[in-house]
Amino acid sequence: MSSSKSELRSVDTYLERNSTLTLGFGNGGMSPFTFTIPDGQEVDVCFFKFFVTTQPVDLRSIARSSPFSALTMRRGGNHLQFPPVLDRSWASMTIPVIQRRVSPTNP
């Protein structure tokens, strides 16, 4: 059985073009995300990194914790994980989330 190039490039879509998917509330299947600015801090920045692939991929090997989550660093060797194998087409997008504290006198 042979496949044409157009068949190899086609992907079943679960979202219509220009439609939306709510993440963390409603039909997204997970708890809502909440963001807070720590006391004494005026600005907080975090990032969402979205990966889209044409077939299922286990991305657990690229998960990273925040470099600021621990006050001390462990010395010595670390176990390196292998990167995921992405045999087909994929794309990624990083979206920054920037929060600024608004004072009641200066909205």
Short mmCIF file of N, CA and C in Angstrom, two decimals:
data_model
loop_
_atom_site.label_atom_id
_atom_site.label_comp_id
_atom_site.label_asym_id
_atom_site.label_seq_id
_atom_site.Cartn_x
_atom_site.Cartn_y
_atom_site.Cartn_z
N MET A 1 0.85 -1.17 0.00
CA MET A 1 0.00 0.00 0.00
C MET A 1 0.89 1.23 0.00
N SER A 2 0.70 2.13 -0.94
CA SER A 2 1.50 3.34 -0.99
C SER A 2 0.61 4.55 -0.70
N SER A 3 1.23 5.58 -0.18
CA SER A 3 0.51 6.81 0.14
C SER A 3 1.06 7.94 -0.70
N SER A 4 0.18 8.80 -1.14
CA SER A 4 0.63 9.97 -1.89
C SER A 4 1.18 11.01 -0.91
N LYS A 5 1.93 11.99 -1.45
CA LYS A 5 2.49 13.04 -0.59
C LYS A 5 1.38 13.82 0.12
N SER A 6 0.28 14.08 -0.58
CA SER A 6 -0.81 14.83 0.06
C SER A 6 -1.43 14.03 1.20
N GLU A 7 -1.51 12.69 1.07
CA GLU A 7 -2.04 11.88 2.15
C GLU A 7 -1.10 11.89 3.35
N LEU A 8 0.20 11.89 3.11
CA LEU A 8 1.18 11.91 4.20
C LEU A 8 1.15 13.23 4.95
N ARG A 9 0.76 14.30 4.29
CA ARG A 9 0.74 15.62 4.92
C ARG A 9 -0.60 15.95 5.56
N SER A 10 -1.61 15.16 5.33
CA SER A 10 -2.93 15.48 5.88
C SER A 10 -3.00 15.03 7.34
N VAL A 11 -3.72 15.81 8.12
CA VAL A 11 -3.89 15.54 9.54
C VAL A 11 -5.36 15.71 9.87
N ASP A 12 -5.91 14.77 10.63
CA ASP A 12 -7.29 14.95 11.10
C ASP A 12 -7.29 16.07 12.13
N THR A 13 -8.10 17.08 11.92
CA THR A 13 -8.14 18.20 12.85
C THR A 13 -9.30 18.02 13.82
N TYR A 14 -9.07 18.41 15.05
CA TYR A 14 -10.10 18.35 16.07
C TYR A 14 -10.69 19.73 16.32
N LEU A 15 -10.02 20.77 15.87
CA LEU A 15 -10.52 22.13 15.98
C LEU A 15 -10.66 22.71 14.58
N GLU A 16 -11.75 23.38 14.35
CA GLU A 16 -11.91 24.06 13.07
C GLU A 16 -10.98 25.26 13.01
N ARG A 17 -10.61 25.66 11.82
CA ARG A 17 -9.74 26.82 11.63
C ARG A 17 -10.36 28.05 12.30
N ASN A 18 -9.54 28.83 13.01
CA ASN A 18 -9.94 30.06 13.72
C ASN A 18 -10.89 29.80 14.88
N SER A 19 -11.03 28.55 15.32
CA SER A 19 -11.85 28.29 16.49
C SER A 19 -10.97 28.39 17.73
N THR A 20 -11.56 28.30 18.90
CA THR A 20 -10.79 28.43 20.13
C THR A 20 -10.91 27.15 20.96
N LEU A 21 -9.92 26.95 21.80
CA LEU A 21 -9.94 25.86 22.78
C LEU A 21 -9.62 26.49 24.12
N THR A 22 -10.54 26.40 25.04
CA THR A 22 -10.33 26.95 26.37
C THR A 22 -9.47 25.99 27.16
N LEU A 23 -8.35 26.46 27.68
CA LEU A 23 -7.47 25.64 28.50
C LEU A 23 -7.71 25.96 29.96
N GLY A 24 -8.03 24.97 30.74
CA GLY A 24 -8.13 25.16 32.17
C GLY A 24 -9.50 25.56 32.67
N PHE A 25 -10.50 25.62 31.82
CA PHE A 25 -11.83 25.94 32.30
C PHE A 25 -12.84 25.48 31.26
N GLY A 26 -13.90 24.86 31.69
CA GLY A 26 -14.92 24.44 30.73
C GLY A 26 -14.54 23.15 30.05
N ASN A 27 -14.49 23.16 28.72
CA ASN A 27 -14.32 21.93 27.96
C ASN A 27 -12.87 21.49 27.80
N GLY A 28 -11.91 22.17 28.39
CA GLY A 28 -10.50 21.81 28.23
C GLY A 28 -10.08 20.58 29.01
N GLY A 29 -10.88 20.16 30.00
CA GLY A 29 -10.60 18.94 30.72
C GLY A 29 -9.56 19.08 31.83
N MET A 30 -9.26 20.29 32.28
CA MET A 30 -8.30 20.47 33.36
C MET A 30 -8.73 21.63 34.24
N SER A 31 -8.13 21.74 35.41
CA SER A 31 -8.45 22.83 36.33
C SER A 31 -7.96 24.16 35.77
N PRO A 32 -8.63 25.27 36.14
CA PRO A 32 -8.21 26.58 35.63
C PRO A 32 -6.83 26.97 36.15
N PHE A 33 -6.10 27.73 35.35
CA PHE A 33 -4.85 28.34 35.78
C PHE A 33 -5.18 29.63 36.51
N THR A 34 -4.45 29.91 37.58
CA THR A 34 -4.58 31.19 38.25
C THR A 34 -3.19 31.79 38.38
N PHE A 35 -3.13 33.10 38.33
CA PHE A 35 -1.85 33.80 38.40
C PHE A 35 -1.95 34.85 39.49
N THR A 36 -0.91 34.93 40.31
CA THR A 36 -0.85 35.95 41.35
C THR A 36 0.52 36.61 41.31
N ILE A 37 0.57 37.82 41.83
CA ILE A 37 1.84 38.53 41.95
C ILE A 37 2.24 38.46 43.41
N PRO A 38 3.41 37.90 43.72
CA PRO A 38 3.84 37.80 45.12
C PRO A 38 3.89 39.16 45.80
N ASP A 39 3.61 39.19 47.11
CA ASP A 39 3.69 40.43 47.87
C ASP A 39 5.07 41.04 47.73
N GLY A 40 5.13 42.35 47.61
CA GLY A 40 6.40 43.06 47.48
C GLY A 40 6.95 43.06 46.07
N GLN A 41 6.23 42.50 45.14
CA GLN A 41 6.69 42.43 43.75
C GLN A 41 5.69 43.20 42.88
N GLU A 42 6.18 43.99 41.94
CA GLU A 42 5.32 44.80 41.08
C GLU A 42 5.02 44.15 39.73
N VAL A 43 5.92 43.28 39.25
CA VAL A 43 5.76 42.63 37.95
C VAL A 43 6.10 41.15 38.09
N ASP A 44 5.36 40.31 37.39
CA ASP A 44 5.65 38.89 37.36
C ASP A 44 5.54 38.41 35.91
N VAL A 45 6.49 37.58 35.48
CA VAL A 45 6.52 37.10 34.10
C VAL A 45 6.60 35.58 34.12
N CYS A 46 5.78 34.94 33.31
CA CYS A 46 5.90 33.50 33.10
C CYS A 46 5.64 33.23 31.62
N PHE A 47 5.83 32.00 31.21
CA PHE A 47 5.70 31.65 29.80
C PHE A 47 4.92 30.36 29.64
N PHE A 48 4.13 30.30 28.59
CA PHE A 48 3.51 29.06 28.14
C PHE A 48 4.22 28.64 26.87
N LYS A 49 4.62 27.39 26.80
CA LYS A 49 5.24 26.85 25.59
C LYS A 49 4.29 25.78 25.06
N PHE A 50 3.77 26.01 23.87
CA PHE A 50 2.83 25.08 23.24
C PHE A 50 3.55 24.29 22.16
N PHE A 51 3.36 22.99 22.17
CA PHE A 51 3.89 22.11 21.12
C PHE A 51 2.71 21.50 20.38
N VAL A 52 2.78 21.50 19.07
CA VAL A 52 1.75 20.89 18.23
C VAL A 52 2.44 19.90 17.31
N THR A 53 1.94 18.67 17.29
CA THR A 53 2.54 17.64 16.45
C THR A 53 1.46 16.97 15.61
N THR A 54 1.89 16.30 14.56
CA THR A 54 0.94 15.61 13.69
C THR A 54 0.61 14.21 14.19
N GLN A 55 1.29 13.78 15.25
CA GLN A 55 0.97 12.49 15.86
C GLN A 55 1.35 12.55 17.33
N PRO A 56 0.81 11.65 18.16
CA PRO A 56 1.08 11.70 19.60
C PRO A 56 2.58 11.61 19.90
N VAL A 57 3.03 12.42 20.87
CA VAL A 57 4.44 12.45 21.28
C VAL A 57 4.48 12.56 22.80
N ASP A 58 5.36 11.81 23.43
CA ASP A 58 5.57 11.90 24.87
C ASP A 58 6.61 12.99 25.12
N LEU A 59 6.18 14.14 25.64
CA LEU A 59 7.07 15.28 25.86
C LEU A 59 7.55 15.39 27.31
N ARG A 60 7.32 14.37 28.12
CA ARG A 60 7.75 14.46 29.52
C ARG A 60 9.25 14.65 29.67
N SER A 61 10.02 14.20 28.69
CA SER A 61 11.48 14.30 28.81
C SER A 61 11.99 15.73 28.68
N ILE A 62 11.15 16.66 28.22
CA ILE A 62 11.62 18.05 28.08
C ILE A 62 11.05 18.96 29.16
N ALA A 63 10.31 18.41 30.10
CA ALA A 63 9.76 19.22 31.18
C ALA A 63 10.90 19.80 32.01
N ARG A 64 10.77 21.04 32.37
CA ARG A 64 11.79 21.72 33.17
C ARG A 64 11.13 22.43 34.35
N SER A 65 11.78 22.37 35.50
CA SER A 65 11.29 23.14 36.63
C SER A 65 11.93 24.52 36.58
N SER A 66 11.34 25.44 37.30
CA SER A 66 11.85 26.80 37.31
C SER A 66 13.23 26.84 37.96
N PRO A 67 14.16 27.61 37.39
CA PRO A 67 15.48 27.73 38.03
C PRO A 67 15.40 28.50 39.35
N PHE A 68 14.27 29.15 39.60
CA PHE A 68 14.11 29.94 40.82
C PHE A 68 13.36 29.18 41.91
N SER A 69 12.95 27.94 41.64
CA SER A 69 12.14 27.20 42.61
C SER A 69 12.97 26.71 43.81
N ALA A 70 14.24 26.52 43.63
CA ALA A 70 15.10 26.07 44.74
C ALA A 70 16.13 27.15 45.04
N LEU A 71 16.35 27.40 46.30
CA LEU A 71 17.33 28.43 46.68
C LEU A 71 18.76 27.91 46.60
N THR A 72 18.93 26.62 46.73
CA THR A 72 20.27 26.05 46.64
C THR A 72 20.33 25.07 45.48
N MET A 73 21.46 24.97 44.86
CA MET A 73 21.66 24.05 43.74
C MET A 73 22.42 22.84 44.25
N ARG A 74 22.04 21.67 43.79
CA ARG A 74 22.72 20.44 44.15
C ARG A 74 24.00 20.34 43.31
N ARG A 75 25.09 19.95 43.93
CA ARG A 75 26.35 19.79 43.21
C ARG A 75 26.50 18.35 42.77
N GLY A 76 27.20 18.15 41.68
CA GLY A 76 27.44 16.80 41.21
C GLY A 76 26.75 16.56 39.87
N GLY A 77 26.74 15.30 39.46
CA GLY A 77 26.18 14.95 38.16
C GLY A 77 24.67 14.82 38.20
N ASN A 78 24.07 15.02 37.05
CA ASN A 78 22.64 14.86 36.88
C ASN A 78 22.37 13.86 35.77
N HIS A 79 21.26 13.17 35.88
CA HIS A 79 20.84 12.24 34.84
C HIS A 79 20.26 13.05 33.68
N LEU A 80 20.81 12.88 32.49
CA LEU A 80 20.30 13.56 31.31
C LEU A 80 19.23 12.70 30.66
N GLN A 81 18.13 13.33 30.29
CA GLN A 81 17.07 12.60 29.61
C GLN A 81 17.21 12.78 28.11
N PHE A 82 16.82 11.77 27.38
CA PHE A 82 16.88 11.85 25.93
C PHE A 82 15.77 12.76 25.42
N PRO A 83 16.04 13.55 24.39
CA PRO A 83 14.98 14.40 23.83
C PRO A 83 13.94 13.54 23.14
N PRO A 84 12.70 14.07 23.01
CA PRO A 84 11.67 13.29 22.32
C PRO A 84 12.01 13.13 20.85
N VAL A 85 11.57 12.02 20.28
CA VAL A 85 11.78 11.78 18.85
C VAL A 85 10.56 12.32 18.12
N LEU A 86 10.78 13.31 17.27
CA LEU A 86 9.69 13.91 16.50
C LEU A 86 9.87 13.52 15.04
N ASP A 87 9.27 12.39 14.67
CA ASP A 87 9.43 11.86 13.32
C ASP A 87 8.66 12.64 12.26
N ARG A 88 7.59 13.27 12.63
CA ARG A 88 6.73 13.96 11.67
C ARG A 88 6.79 15.47 11.91
N SER A 89 5.88 16.17 11.31
CA SER A 89 5.86 17.63 11.43
C SER A 89 5.47 18.06 12.83
N TRP A 90 6.04 19.17 13.26
CA TRP A 90 5.70 19.73 14.55
C TRP A 90 5.96 21.24 14.53
N ALA A 91 5.41 21.93 15.50
CA ALA A 91 5.63 23.37 15.65
C ALA A 91 5.52 23.70 17.13
N SER A 92 6.06 24.85 17.50
CA SER A 92 5.93 25.30 18.88
C SER A 92 5.76 26.81 18.90
N MET A 93 5.19 27.28 20.00
CA MET A 93 4.99 28.72 20.18
C MET A 93 5.15 29.03 21.66
N THR A 94 5.87 30.09 21.97
CA THR A 94 6.04 30.54 23.35
C THR A 94 5.24 31.81 23.54
N ILE A 95 4.38 31.82 24.55
CA ILE A 95 3.55 32.99 24.82
C ILE A 95 3.90 33.52 26.20
N PRO A 96 4.39 34.77 26.29
CA PRO A 96 4.69 35.34 27.60
C PRO A 96 3.41 35.84 28.29
N VAL A 97 3.36 35.67 29.60
CA VAL A 97 2.28 36.22 30.42
C VAL A 97 2.93 37.21 31.36
N ILE A 98 2.65 38.49 31.15
CA ILE A 98 3.26 39.56 31.95
C ILE A 98 2.17 40.20 32.79
N GLN A 99 2.35 40.17 34.10
CA GLN A 99 1.39 40.78 35.02
C GLN A 99 2.04 41.97 35.71
N ARG A 100 1.29 43.04 35.82
CA ARG A 100 1.76 44.23 36.53
C ARG A 100 0.75 44.57 37.61
N ARG A 101 1.27 44.88 38.78
CA ARG A 101 0.39 45.28 39.88
C ARG A 101 -0.16 46.67 39.58
N VAL A 102 -1.45 46.83 39.75
CA VAL A 102 -2.09 48.12 39.51
C VAL A 102 -2.45 48.71 40.86
N SER A 103 -1.99 49.93 41.10
CA SER A 103 -2.33 50.58 42.36
C SER A 103 -3.69 51.26 42.21
N PRO A 104 -4.45 51.38 43.30
CA PRO A 104 -5.77 52.01 43.22
C PRO A 104 -5.72 53.45 42.73
N THR A 105 -4.59 54.14 42.97
CA THR A 105 -4.48 55.54 42.55
C THR A 105 -3.97 55.69 41.13
N ASN A 106 -3.37 54.64 40.56
CA ASN A 106 -2.80 54.72 39.21
C ASN A 106 -3.21 53.48 38.40
N PRO A 107 -4.47 53.44 37.90
CA PRO A 107 -4.93 52.24 37.20
C PRO A 107 -4.27 52.02 35.87
#
